[in-house]
Amino acid sequence: MPVKSITTTPYDGQKPGTSGLRKRVKIFQQENYTQNFIQATLDAMPSPGAKESTLVVGGDGRYFSTEAIQIIIRVAAGNGVSKLIIGKNGILSTPAASNLIRKRKANGGILLTASHNPGGPDNDFGIKYNVSNGGPAPESVTNLIYEYTKKCNKYHMCDMPEIDLSKIGVQTIDGFTIEIVDSVNDYAQLLKEIFNFEQIKQFFKNNPNFKVLFDGLHGVTGPYAERIFVEELGLSRSSIQNCTPLPDFGGSHPDPNLTYAHSLVERVERENVNFGAASDGDGDRNMIYGKNAFVTPSDSVAVIAAHAEVIPYFQKTGVKGLARSMPTSAAIDLVAKKKGLEIFEVPTGWKFFGNLMDAGRLSICGEESFGTGSDHIREKDGVWAIVAWLNIIAAVNEKRPGVGIKEILLEHYQIYGRNFFSRYDYEEVESECANKMVEHLRHLIGVGKDDFIGKTFGQFTVKEADDFEYCDPIDGSVSKNQGVRIIFTDGSRIVIRLSGTGSQGATIRLYVEKYSQNVSEYESDTQEALKPLIDVALQISKLQEFTGRAKPTVIT
Ligand code: VG1
Ligand code: CO
């Protein structure tokens, strides 16, 4: 096939954020915008580079995905890529893509998703590059992509007819191979190797009144849920809802939290559902929520770590170490301490866990943003987390029948204490206002530090404060300015950082955490328990003064 080199002009702002490049669809639709970014991505691929490489391609099926895949096919061919493995109709959940990259020993993958951001012609699209371990590219690679975008004045492509993405099979055009694969098979196989499906099925059989409801929020996990929950685990079809992937997610946010998964929340409460769960647009997030029992993601990963020995995968590999992102509560740290395991605190973003997993030092990790996972792949994994909980419940019930989500949580608090945790998001704040607030905070903890440490706000006295910096223990790379932390003498904590996944203005994230070993508090309402700390966070940050916002957009 003849290669054409097309002249183009670099675009500003093609800098990958926490998890790839995310912008409005309209921005990606600009002339050569997507082509430029793909060219820069291929140019930045780690050695031996794009030529003769194999790449996995797929995404959450959001609006503009199929157009983007046709562009990727042509630009990949133009750059001498030898093979693309593409999910049928362009569909691959983020964890399924990570698994395929590993299983097929591909050199990397291009994931088309903006995760939990809304989709459709007026909403978001995203492109993320994953490396050969199946995980998101590290900052060294994403920085290089950005550098290439700034000088991208040519891209290479081959003219070819549109490829039919709906037909499973292999086609080779002039030495360039395109393989369309079933989106679900390999992933379903993986989960069957990890968990005790027989035990879970048996539990459902023994407990016909145990109600389960999974909500796909019209994201990518629908077909995965149907295969795993209905076909493999034998639940009824009415146990899953919103499981048809839609390019605009039915017009809502495919974000599994109490605000955006409202239809699940209502049904769980109204129909006394024992086990409710949801996943996000690209299938890497999860929410676990039963009647009167919401599991915070920080608690969820701690519970999974505490019960890991009932999961066949960990029986085989052992638990090598635990980790969390910095803003995530320290509940998992307490499990690590009790079990004598290494614990790591990394910046926000799953890419920071990959090196630790590759080095054999990390098995289970999580983020407060509804991300939970393990070293079975190199992405967080929504369906994995949900099946992990089912496996734990099934195993615990063999010894103590009648135990559900709430009992497991309360037992956990009795052993480890409770880390109350909440996050306030202020979305689409004017960037200038958000930056001024951050400057104010950096001043407090920088030049003003001597005055700030030891100061008392309400019942809290400042013990330490910094802007989180991480040195990767494996490759020594340093990531600075990852969020302002203010730690009080009683161990309570405030973290403030700006989001790196938004596509419009700035999103301020405020995280608060308070630890309690007071048994009478274990069933308290999170927002009530944290109210005094939140007041202090707002006072210190002057958030309302800087942004004019009296209330957050979302509380999780
Ligand atoms: C958010 C979350 C972070 C998560 C990231 C990607 O990033 O806070 O924990 O890893 O989204 O998740 P930020 O920079 O906006 O806070 V997903 O499901 O979008 O791939
Ligand atoms: Co996601």
Coordinates of C-alpha atoms and ligand atoms in Angstrom, one line a residue:
M1 CA 0.0 0.0 0.0
P2 CA 1.4 3.4 -0.9
V3 CA 2.1 5.6 2.1
K4 CA 1.0 9.2 1.9
S5 CA 2.6 11.9 4.1
I6 CA 0.0 14.6 4.7
T7 CA 1.0 18.1 5.7
T8 CA -0.7 19.3 8.9
T9 CA -0.4 22.0 11.6
P10 CA 0.3 21.2 15.2
Y11 CA -2.6 21.8 17.7
D12 CA -2.1 23.4 21.1
G13 CA -3.2 21.6 24.2
Q14 CA -2.9 17.9 23.1
K15 CA -1.5 17.1 26.5
P16 CA -2.6 13.8 28.0
G17 CA -4.1 14.2 31.5
T18 CA -4.6 11.8 34.4
S19 CA -5.9 9.2 31.9
G20 CA -5.3 10.2 28.3
L21 CA -6.4 13.1 26.1
R22 CA -10.0 14.1 26.8
K23 CA -11.7 16.8 25.0
R24 CA -15.1 17.7 23.5
V25 CA -16.0 15.6 20.5
K26 CA -16.1 18.8 18.4
I27 CA -12.4 19.3 19.1
F28 CA -11.5 15.8 18.0
Q29 CA -13.5 16.4 14.8
Q30 CA -11.4 19.3 13.7
E31 CA -9.3 18.7 10.6
N32 CA -6.4 16.4 11.3
Y33 CA -6.8 16.8 15.1
T34 CA -7.2 13.1 15.7
Q35 CA -4.7 12.1 13.0
N36 CA -2.1 14.4 14.6
F37 CA -2.5 12.9 18.1
I38 CA -2.3 9.3 16.7
Q39 CA 0.8 10.2 14.8
A40 CA 2.4 11.7 17.9
T41 CA 1.4 8.6 19.9
L42 CA 3.0 6.3 17.4
D43 CA 6.1 8.5 17.3
A44 CA 6.4 8.3 21.1
M45 CA 6.0 4.5 21.4
P46 CA 8.8 3.1 23.4
S47 CA 11.5 1.1 21.7
P48 CA 11.3 -0.7 19.2
G49 CA 8.7 1.8 18.2
A50 CA 5.5 1.6 16.0
K51 CA 7.1 -0.1 13.0
E52 CA 6.2 -3.7 12.9
S53 CA 4.3 -3.5 16.2
T54 CA 1.0 -5.1 17.2
L55 CA -1.6 -2.8 18.9
V56 CA -4.9 -3.5 20.5
V57 CA -7.6 -1.0 19.7
G58 CA -11.1 -0.5 21.2
G59 CA -13.1 1.5 23.6
D60 CA -16.4 2.2 25.3
G61 CA -18.3 2.7 22.1
R62 CA -19.0 6.4 22.7
Y63 CA -19.9 8.8 19.9
F64 CA -17.0 9.3 17.4
S65 CA -15.4 5.9 18.2
T66 CA -15.9 4.3 14.9
E67 CA -14.7 7.3 13.0
A68 CA -11.6 7.4 15.2
I69 CA -10.9 3.7 14.7
Q70 CA -11.0 4.2 10.9
I71 CA -8.4 7.0 11.3
I72 CA -6.3 4.8 13.6
I73 CA -6.3 2.0 11.0
R74 CA -5.1 4.3 8.2
V75 CA -2.4 6.1 10.3
A76 CA -1.2 2.9 11.8
A77 CA -0.8 1.3 8.4
G78 CA 1.0 4.5 7.2
N79 CA 3.5 4.1 10.1
G80 CA 4.3 0.5 9.4
V81 CA 2.3 -1.0 12.3
S82 CA 2.0 -4.7 11.3
K83 CA -1.1 -5.7 13.2
L84 CA -4.2 -4.2 14.9
I85 CA -6.4 -6.3 17.2
I86 CA -9.7 -4.6 17.4
G87 CA -12.7 -5.3 19.5
K88 CA -15.9 -6.1 17.5
N89 CA -17.7 -2.9 16.6
G90 CA -14.8 -1.1 18.4
I91 CA -16.0 -2.3 21.8
L92 CA -13.5 -3.2 24.5
S93 CA -13.8 -2.3 28.1
T94 CA -10.6 -0.7 29.5
P95 CA -9.8 -3.9 31.6
A96 CA -10.6 -6.2 28.6
A97 CA -8.2 -4.1 26.5
S98 CA -5.5 -4.3 29.2
N99 CA -6.0 -8.1 29.3
L100 CA -5.8 -8.5 25.5
I101 CA -2.6 -6.5 25.3
R102 CA -1.0 -8.8 27.9
K103 CA -2.5 -12.1 26.6
R104 CA -1.6 -11.4 23.0
K105 CA 1.8 -9.9 23.9
A106 CA 1.0 -6.8 21.9
N107 CA 3.3 -3.8 22.0
G108 CA 0.5 -1.6 23.4
G109 CA -3.0 -0.4 22.8
I110 CA -5.0 2.6 21.9
L111 CA -8.1 3.0 24.1
L112 CA -11.0 5.2 22.9
T113 CA -12.8 6.5 26.0
A114 CA -13.4 9.4 28.2
S115 CA -14.4 7.0 30.9
H116 CA -17.2 8.5 33.1
N117 CA -17.5 11.7 31.2
P118 CA -20.8 12.1 29.2
G119 CA -20.7 11.2 25.5
G120 CA -22.5 12.3 22.4
P121 CA -21.8 15.0 19.7
D122 CA -21.7 17.8 22.3
N123 CA -19.8 15.9 25.0
D124 CA -16.5 14.2 25.4
F125 CA -14.2 11.8 23.6
G126 CA -10.8 10.6 24.6
I127 CA -7.8 8.7 23.4
K128 CA -5.4 6.9 25.7
Y129 CA -2.2 5.0 25.0
N130 CA -1.3 1.9 27.0
V131 CA 2.1 0.2 26.9
S132 CA 3.1 -3.4 26.5
N133 CA 2.4 -4.4 30.2
G134 CA -1.3 -3.5 29.5
G135 CA -1.2 -0.4 31.7
P136 CA -1.6 3.3 30.9
A137 CA 1.5 4.9 29.5
P138 CA 3.8 6.3 32.3
E139 CA 4.4 10.1 32.4
S140 CA 7.7 9.7 30.5
V141 CA 5.7 8.4 27.5
T142 CA 2.8 10.8 27.8
N143 CA 5.1 13.8 28.1
L144 CA 6.9 12.6 24.9
I145 CA 3.5 12.3 23.1
Y146 CA 2.8 15.9 24.1
E147 CA 6.2 17.0 22.8
Y148 CA 5.5 15.3 19.4
T149 CA 2.1 16.9 19.1
K150 CA 3.7 20.3 19.4
K151 CA 5.8 19.7 16.3
C152 CA 3.5 17.5 14.4
N153 CA 3.5 19.0 10.8
K154 CA 3.2 15.7 9.0
Y155 CA 1.4 12.5 9.5
H156 CA 1.6 9.2 7.5
M157 CA -1.3 7.2 6.3
C158 CA -2.4 4.6 3.8
D159 CA -5.6 5.1 1.8
M160 CA -7.8 2.1 2.3
P161 CA -11.5 1.4 2.2
E162 CA -13.5 1.6 5.4
I163 CA -13.0 -1.6 7.4
D164 CA -16.1 -3.5 8.6
L165 CA -15.7 -3.7 12.4
S166 CA -18.6 -6.0 12.9
K167 CA -17.2 -9.1 11.4
I168 CA -15.0 -11.3 13.6
G169 CA -12.0 -12.6 11.7
V170 CA -8.6 -11.7 10.3
Q171 CA -7.8 -9.8 7.1
T172 CA -4.5 -8.9 5.7
I173 CA -4.0 -6.1 3.2
D174 CA -0.5 -5.9 1.8
G175 CA 1.2 -7.3 4.9
F176 CA -0.9 -5.2 7.3
T177 CA -3.2 -7.4 9.4
I178 CA -6.5 -6.4 11.1
E179 CA -8.0 -8.9 13.4
I180 CA -11.5 -8.3 14.8
V181 CA -12.1 -10.2 18.0
D182 CA -15.0 -11.0 20.3
S183 CA -15.1 -8.2 22.9
V184 CA -16.0 -10.4 25.8
N185 CA -14.5 -14.0 25.5
D186 CA -11.0 -13.5 26.7
Y187 CA -12.1 -11.3 29.6
A188 CA -14.8 -13.7 30.8
Q189 CA -12.2 -16.5 30.6
L190 CA -9.8 -14.4 32.8
L191 CA -12.4 -13.9 35.5
K192 CA -13.2 -17.5 35.6
E193 CA -9.6 -18.3 36.3
I194 CA -9.4 -15.7 39.1
F195 CA -12.6 -16.3 41.1
N196 CA -14.5 -19.3 42.4
F197 CA -17.5 -19.2 40.1
E198 CA -18.8 -22.5 41.4
Q199 CA -18.9 -21.1 45.0
I200 CA -20.7 -18.0 43.9
K201 CA -23.3 -20.0 41.9
Q202 CA -23.9 -22.3 44.8
F203 CA -24.4 -19.3 47.1
F204 CA -27.1 -17.9 44.7
K205 CA -28.7 -21.3 44.6
N206 CA -28.8 -21.6 48.4
N207 CA -30.1 -18.1 48.8
P208 CA -32.8 -17.5 46.2
N209 CA -33.9 -14.4 48.0
F210 CA -30.5 -12.7 47.8
K211 CA -31.3 -10.0 45.3
V212 CA -28.6 -8.7 42.9
L213 CA -28.9 -5.7 40.6
F214 CA -26.1 -4.6 38.3
D215 CA -26.4 -1.3 36.3
G216 CA -24.2 -0.8 33.2
L217 CA -25.3 2.8 32.9
H218 CA -25.4 2.2 29.2
G219 CA -21.6 2.0 29.2
V220 CA -19.4 -0.7 27.8
T221 CA -19.9 -3.3 30.6
G222 CA -23.4 -4.4 29.4
P223 CA -22.2 -7.3 27.3
Y224 CA -19.7 -8.3 29.9
A225 CA -22.3 -8.3 32.6
E226 CA -24.7 -10.3 30.5
R227 CA -22.1 -13.0 29.9
I228 CA -20.7 -13.1 33.5
F229 CA -23.7 -12.4 35.7
V230 CA -26.4 -14.0 33.7
E231 CA -24.8 -16.7 31.5
E232 CA -22.0 -17.8 33.8
L233 CA -23.3 -17.1 37.3
G234 CA -26.9 -17.9 36.5
L235 CA -28.6 -14.7 37.7
S236 CA -31.9 -13.8 36.0
R237 CA -31.9 -11.2 33.2
S238 CA -33.8 -8.8 35.5
S239 CA -30.7 -8.7 37.7
I240 CA -29.0 -6.4 35.2
Q241 CA -30.2 -3.1 33.8
N242 CA -29.1 -0.4 31.3
C243 CA -26.9 -3.0 29.7
T244 CA -27.0 -1.9 26.1
P245 CA -24.0 0.3 25.3
L246 CA -25.2 3.6 23.8
P247 CA -22.9 6.2 22.1
D248 CA -24.3 8.9 24.4
F249 CA -24.9 6.7 27.4
G250 CA -28.6 7.5 27.2
G251 CA -27.8 11.2 27.8
S252 CA -26.5 10.8 31.4
H253 CA -23.1 10.5 33.2
P254 CA -21.9 6.9 33.0
D255 CA -20.4 7.4 36.5
P256 CA -21.1 4.9 39.2
N257 CA -21.7 7.0 42.3
L258 CA -24.8 7.8 44.4
T259 CA -25.6 10.9 42.3
Y260 CA -25.3 9.5 38.8
A261 CA -26.4 5.9 39.4
H262 CA -29.7 7.2 40.8
S263 CA -31.9 4.6 39.1
L264 CA -29.9 1.8 40.7
V265 CA -29.9 3.5 44.1
E266 CA -33.7 4.0 44.0
R267 CA -34.3 0.3 43.1
V268 CA -31.9 -1.0 45.7
E269 CA -33.8 1.0 48.4
R270 CA -37.3 0.3 47.1
E271 CA -36.9 -3.4 46.3
N272 CA -34.6 -4.2 49.2
V273 CA -31.8 -5.3 46.9
N274 CA -29.0 -7.0 48.9
F275 CA -26.3 -6.5 46.4
G276 CA -26.3 -3.5 44.0
A277 CA -23.4 -2.6 41.7
A278 CA -22.6 -0.4 38.8
S279 CA -19.7 0.4 36.5
D280 CA -18.6 3.4 34.5
G281 CA -18.5 4.1 30.7
D282 CA -15.3 2.2 30.0
G283 CA -15.8 -0.5 32.7
D284 CA -12.9 0.2 35.0
R285 CA -14.8 1.7 37.9
N286 CA -17.3 0.1 40.3
M287 CA -19.7 1.0 43.0
I288 CA -20.9 -1.6 45.6
Y289 CA -24.1 -0.6 47.2
G290 CA -26.7 -2.7 49.1
K291 CA -29.8 -1.8 50.9
N292 CA -28.7 0.7 53.7
A293 CA -25.1 -0.2 52.9
F294 CA -23.0 2.0 50.7
V295 CA -19.4 0.9 50.4
T296 CA -16.9 3.7 49.9
P297 CA -14.3 2.8 47.4
S298 CA -11.6 3.3 50.1
D299 CA -13.3 0.7 52.3
S300 CA -14.0 -1.6 49.4
V301 CA -10.4 -2.1 48.5
A302 CA -9.5 -2.6 52.2
V303 CA -12.3 -5.3 52.6
I304 CA -11.1 -7.1 49.4
A305 CA -7.5 -7.0 50.7
A306 CA -8.6 -8.3 54.1
H307 CA -10.5 -11.2 52.6
A308 CA -8.1 -11.9 49.7
E309 CA -7.4 -15.5 50.9
V310 CA -10.8 -16.7 49.7
I311 CA -10.1 -15.7 46.1
P312 CA -8.4 -18.6 44.1
Y313 CA -6.1 -16.2 42.2
F314 CA -4.5 -14.9 45.5
Q315 CA -4.4 -18.4 46.9
K316 CA -2.1 -19.1 44.0
T317 CA 0.0 -15.9 43.8
G318 CA -0.1 -14.9 47.5
V319 CA -0.7 -11.2 48.3
K320 CA 2.6 -9.4 47.5
G321 CA 1.7 -5.9 48.7
L322 CA -1.0 -3.3 48.8
A323 CA -1.4 0.3 47.5
R324 CA -3.7 3.2 47.2
S325 CA -3.6 6.6 45.6
M326 CA -2.7 9.5 47.9
P327 CA -6.2 11.0 48.4
T328 CA -7.7 7.5 49.1
S329 CA -8.4 6.8 52.8
A330 CA -5.8 4.9 54.8
A331 CA -8.3 2.0 55.5
I332 CA -6.1 -0.3 53.3
D333 CA -2.9 0.8 55.2
L334 CA -4.4 -0.7 58.4
V335 CA -5.0 -4.1 56.6
A336 CA -1.4 -4.0 55.3
K337 CA -0.1 -3.3 58.8
K338 CA -2.1 -6.2 60.3
K339 CA -1.0 -8.6 57.6
G340 CA 2.6 -7.5 57.6
L341 CA 2.4 -6.4 53.9
E342 CA 4.2 -3.5 52.1
I343 CA 1.9 -0.6 51.4
F344 CA 2.5 2.1 48.8
E345 CA 0.9 5.6 48.4
V346 CA 1.1 6.8 44.8
P347 CA -0.3 9.9 43.0
T348 CA -3.8 9.9 41.5
G349 CA -4.0 7.8 38.3
W350 CA -3.7 4.1 37.7
K351 CA -0.5 4.4 35.7
F352 CA 1.4 4.8 39.0
F353 CA 0.6 1.2 40.1
G354 CA 2.0 -0.5 37.0
N355 CA 5.7 -0.5 37.9
L356 CA 5.1 -1.9 41.4
M357 CA 3.0 -4.7 39.9
D358 CA 5.6 -5.5 37.2
A359 CA 8.2 -5.7 40.0
G360 CA 6.1 -8.2 41.9
R361 CA 5.5 -6.0 44.9
L362 CA 1.9 -5.1 44.5
S363 CA -1.2 -7.3 44.3
I364 CA -4.3 -5.3 45.3
C365 CA -4.8 -1.5 45.1
G366 CA -7.5 1.1 44.8
E367 CA -8.5 4.7 44.3
E368 CA -11.2 6.6 46.2
S369 CA -12.7 7.4 42.7
F370 CA -14.4 4.0 42.5
G371 CA -11.3 2.3 41.2
T372 CA -10.4 -1.1 42.5
G373 CA -8.1 -3.7 41.0
S374 CA -5.2 -6.1 41.1
D375 CA -2.2 -7.3 39.2
H376 CA -4.3 -9.7 37.1
I377 CA -4.1 -6.8 34.5
R378 CA -2.7 -3.2 34.6
E379 CA -6.0 -1.2 34.8
K380 CA -8.6 -0.9 37.4
D381 CA -11.4 -3.3 36.8
G382 CA -15.0 -2.7 37.6
V383 CA -16.5 -6.2 37.0
W384 CA -13.5 -7.8 38.7
A385 CA -14.3 -5.8 41.9
I386 CA -17.9 -6.7 41.8
V387 CA -17.2 -10.4 41.4
A388 CA -14.5 -10.1 44.1
W389 CA -17.2 -8.9 46.5
L390 CA -19.6 -11.7 45.4
N391 CA -16.8 -14.3 45.9
I392 CA -16.1 -12.9 49.4
I393 CA -19.8 -12.9 50.4
A394 CA -20.2 -16.5 49.1
A395 CA -17.2 -17.7 51.0
V396 CA -18.1 -16.0 54.3
N397 CA -21.7 -17.4 54.0
E398 CA -20.4 -20.9 53.9
K399 CA -19.3 -20.5 57.5
R400 CA -21.8 -17.9 58.6
P401 CA -25.0 -17.8 56.6
G402 CA -26.9 -14.6 56.3
V403 CA -23.9 -12.2 56.1
G404 CA -24.3 -9.4 53.6
I405 CA -22.5 -6.2 52.6
K406 CA -23.4 -4.4 55.8
E407 CA -22.3 -7.1 58.1
I408 CA -19.0 -7.5 56.3
L409 CA -18.4 -3.7 56.6
L410 CA -19.3 -3.6 60.3
E411 CA -17.0 -6.6 61.0
H412 CA -14.3 -4.8 59.2
Y413 CA -14.7 -1.6 61.3
Q414 CA -14.7 -3.7 64.4
I415 CA -11.3 -5.1 63.5
Y416 CA -9.7 -2.1 61.9
G417 CA -11.7 1.0 63.0
R418 CA -13.5 3.2 60.5
N419 CA -12.0 5.7 58.1
F420 CA -14.7 8.2 57.4
F421 CA -14.1 9.6 53.9
S422 CA -15.7 11.9 51.4
R423 CA -14.9 13.8 48.3
Y424 CA -16.4 17.1 47.2
D425 CA -16.2 18.0 43.5
Y426 CA -16.6 21.5 42.2
E427 CA -16.9 21.1 38.4
E428 CA -16.4 23.6 35.6
V429 CA -14.9 26.3 37.9
E430 CA -13.2 29.1 36.0
S431 CA -9.6 28.0 35.6
E432 CA -8.2 31.3 36.8
C433 CA -10.2 31.1 40.1
A434 CA -9.1 27.5 40.7
N435 CA -5.5 28.3 40.1
K436 CA -5.6 31.3 42.5
M437 CA -7.0 29.0 45.2
V438 CA -4.2 26.6 44.6
E439 CA -1.7 29.4 44.7
H440 CA -3.1 30.5 48.1
L441 CA -2.8 27.0 49.4
R442 CA 0.8 26.6 48.1
H443 CA 1.6 29.9 49.9
L444 CA 0.2 28.6 53.1
I445 CA 2.2 25.4 53.0
G446 CA 5.3 27.0 51.4
V447 CA 6.4 30.5 52.4
G448 CA 3.8 30.6 55.2
K449 CA 4.5 27.2 56.6
D450 CA 6.0 28.3 59.9
D451 CA 2.8 30.2 60.7
F452 CA 0.5 27.5 59.4
I453 CA 1.9 24.4 61.2
G454 CA 0.6 24.3 64.8
K455 CA -2.4 26.6 64.0
T456 CA -5.7 25.5 65.3
F457 CA -9.0 25.6 63.3
G458 CA -12.0 24.5 65.3
Q459 CA -11.1 21.2 66.9
F460 CA -8.2 20.6 64.5
T461 CA -4.6 21.5 64.8
V462 CA -2.3 21.4 61.8
K463 CA 0.5 18.9 62.2
E464 CA 2.0 18.7 58.7
A465 CA 1.3 20.1 55.3
D466 CA 2.9 19.6 51.9
D467 CA 2.3 19.3 48.1
F468 CA 2.5 15.6 47.5
E469 CA 5.6 14.4 45.7
Y470 CA 6.2 10.8 44.6
C471 CA 9.4 9.0 43.8
D472 CA 8.7 5.7 42.0
P473 CA 10.6 3.1 44.0
I474 CA 11.2 1.0 40.9
D475 CA 12.4 3.5 38.2
G476 CA 13.2 6.5 40.5
S477 CA 11.0 8.9 38.4
V478 CA 9.7 11.8 40.4
S479 CA 6.2 13.3 40.1
K480 CA 5.7 16.7 41.8
N481 CA 2.8 18.8 42.9
Q482 CA 0.3 16.0 43.1
G483 CA -2.1 17.6 45.6
V484 CA -2.0 19.7 48.7
R485 CA -2.2 17.7 51.9
I486 CA -3.0 19.1 55.3
I487 CA -2.7 16.6 58.2
F488 CA -4.0 17.3 61.7
T489 CA -2.7 16.2 65.0
D490 CA -5.6 13.7 65.4
G491 CA -4.7 12.0 62.1
S492 CA -7.6 13.7 60.2
R493 CA -6.6 14.9 56.7
I494 CA -7.7 17.3 54.0
V495 CA -6.4 17.0 50.4
I496 CA -7.1 19.4 47.6
R497 CA -6.1 19.0 44.0
L498 CA -7.3 19.9 40.5
S499 CA -8.7 17.2 38.3
G500 CA -6.7 16.0 35.3
T501 CA -9.6 14.4 33.4
G502 CA -12.1 17.3 32.9
S503 CA -12.5 18.8 29.4
Q504 CA -13.9 22.2 30.3
G505 CA -12.6 24.8 32.9
A506 CA -11.2 23.3 36.1
T507 CA -12.6 20.8 38.6
I508 CA -11.5 21.2 42.2
R509 CA -11.5 18.0 44.2
L510 CA -11.6 18.3 48.0
Y511 CA -11.0 15.1 50.0
V512 CA -11.5 14.7 53.7
E513 CA -10.8 11.8 56.0
K514 CA -11.2 11.1 59.7
Y515 CA -10.4 8.0 61.5
S516 CA -12.5 6.6 64.4
Q517 CA -12.1 3.7 66.7
N518 CA -15.3 4.6 68.6
V519 CA -17.7 1.7 68.1
S520 CA -20.7 3.9 68.7
E521 CA -19.7 5.9 65.6
Y522 CA -19.4 3.0 63.2
E523 CA -22.9 3.3 61.9
S524 CA -22.9 7.1 61.7
D525 CA -23.7 9.1 58.6
T526 CA -20.5 10.0 56.8
Q527 CA -21.5 13.6 56.0
E528 CA -22.4 14.2 59.6
A529 CA -19.3 12.7 61.0
L530 CA -17.1 14.8 58.6
K531 CA -19.0 18.1 58.9
P532 CA -16.5 19.8 61.2
L533 CA -13.6 18.8 59.0
I534 CA -15.3 19.9 55.8
D535 CA -16.0 23.3 57.4
V536 CA -12.3 23.7 58.3
A537 CA -11.3 22.6 54.8
L538 CA -13.5 25.3 53.3
Q539 CA -12.2 27.9 55.8
I540 CA -8.5 27.1 55.1
S541 CA -8.9 26.9 51.3
K542 CA -11.2 30.0 51.0
L543 CA -12.8 28.0 48.3
Q544 CA -16.0 30.0 48.2
E545 CA -14.2 33.3 48.2
F546 CA -12.1 32.2 45.2
T547 CA -14.7 30.4 43.2
G548 CA -18.0 31.8 44.3
R549 CA -19.2 28.3 44.8
A550 CA -21.3 27.7 47.9
K551 CA -21.9 24.0 47.1
P552 CA -20.1 21.2 45.4
T553 CA -21.4 19.7 42.1
V554 CA -21.1 16.1 43.4
I555 CA -20.4 14.6 46.8
T556 CA -19.1 11.1 46.9
Ligands
VG1_1 C1 -10.0 10.9 38.1 C2 -9.9 10.2 39.4 C3 -8.7 9.3 39.4 C4 -8.8 8.3 38.2 C5 -9.0 9.1 36.9 C6 -9.3 8.2 35.7 O1 -8.9 11.7 37.8 O2 -9.8 11.1 40.5 O3 -8.6 8.6 40.6 O4 -7.7 7.5 38.1 O5 -10.1 9.9 37.0 O6 -10.4 7.3 36.0 P1 -8.8 13.3 38.1 O7 -7.5 13.7 37.7 O8 -10.0 13.9 37.3 O9 -9.1 13.5 39.6 V1 -11.3 6.8 34.7 O10 -12.4 5.7 35.2 O11 -11.6 8.2 34.0 O12 -10.2 6.1 33.6
CO2 CO -13.3 4.7 33.7

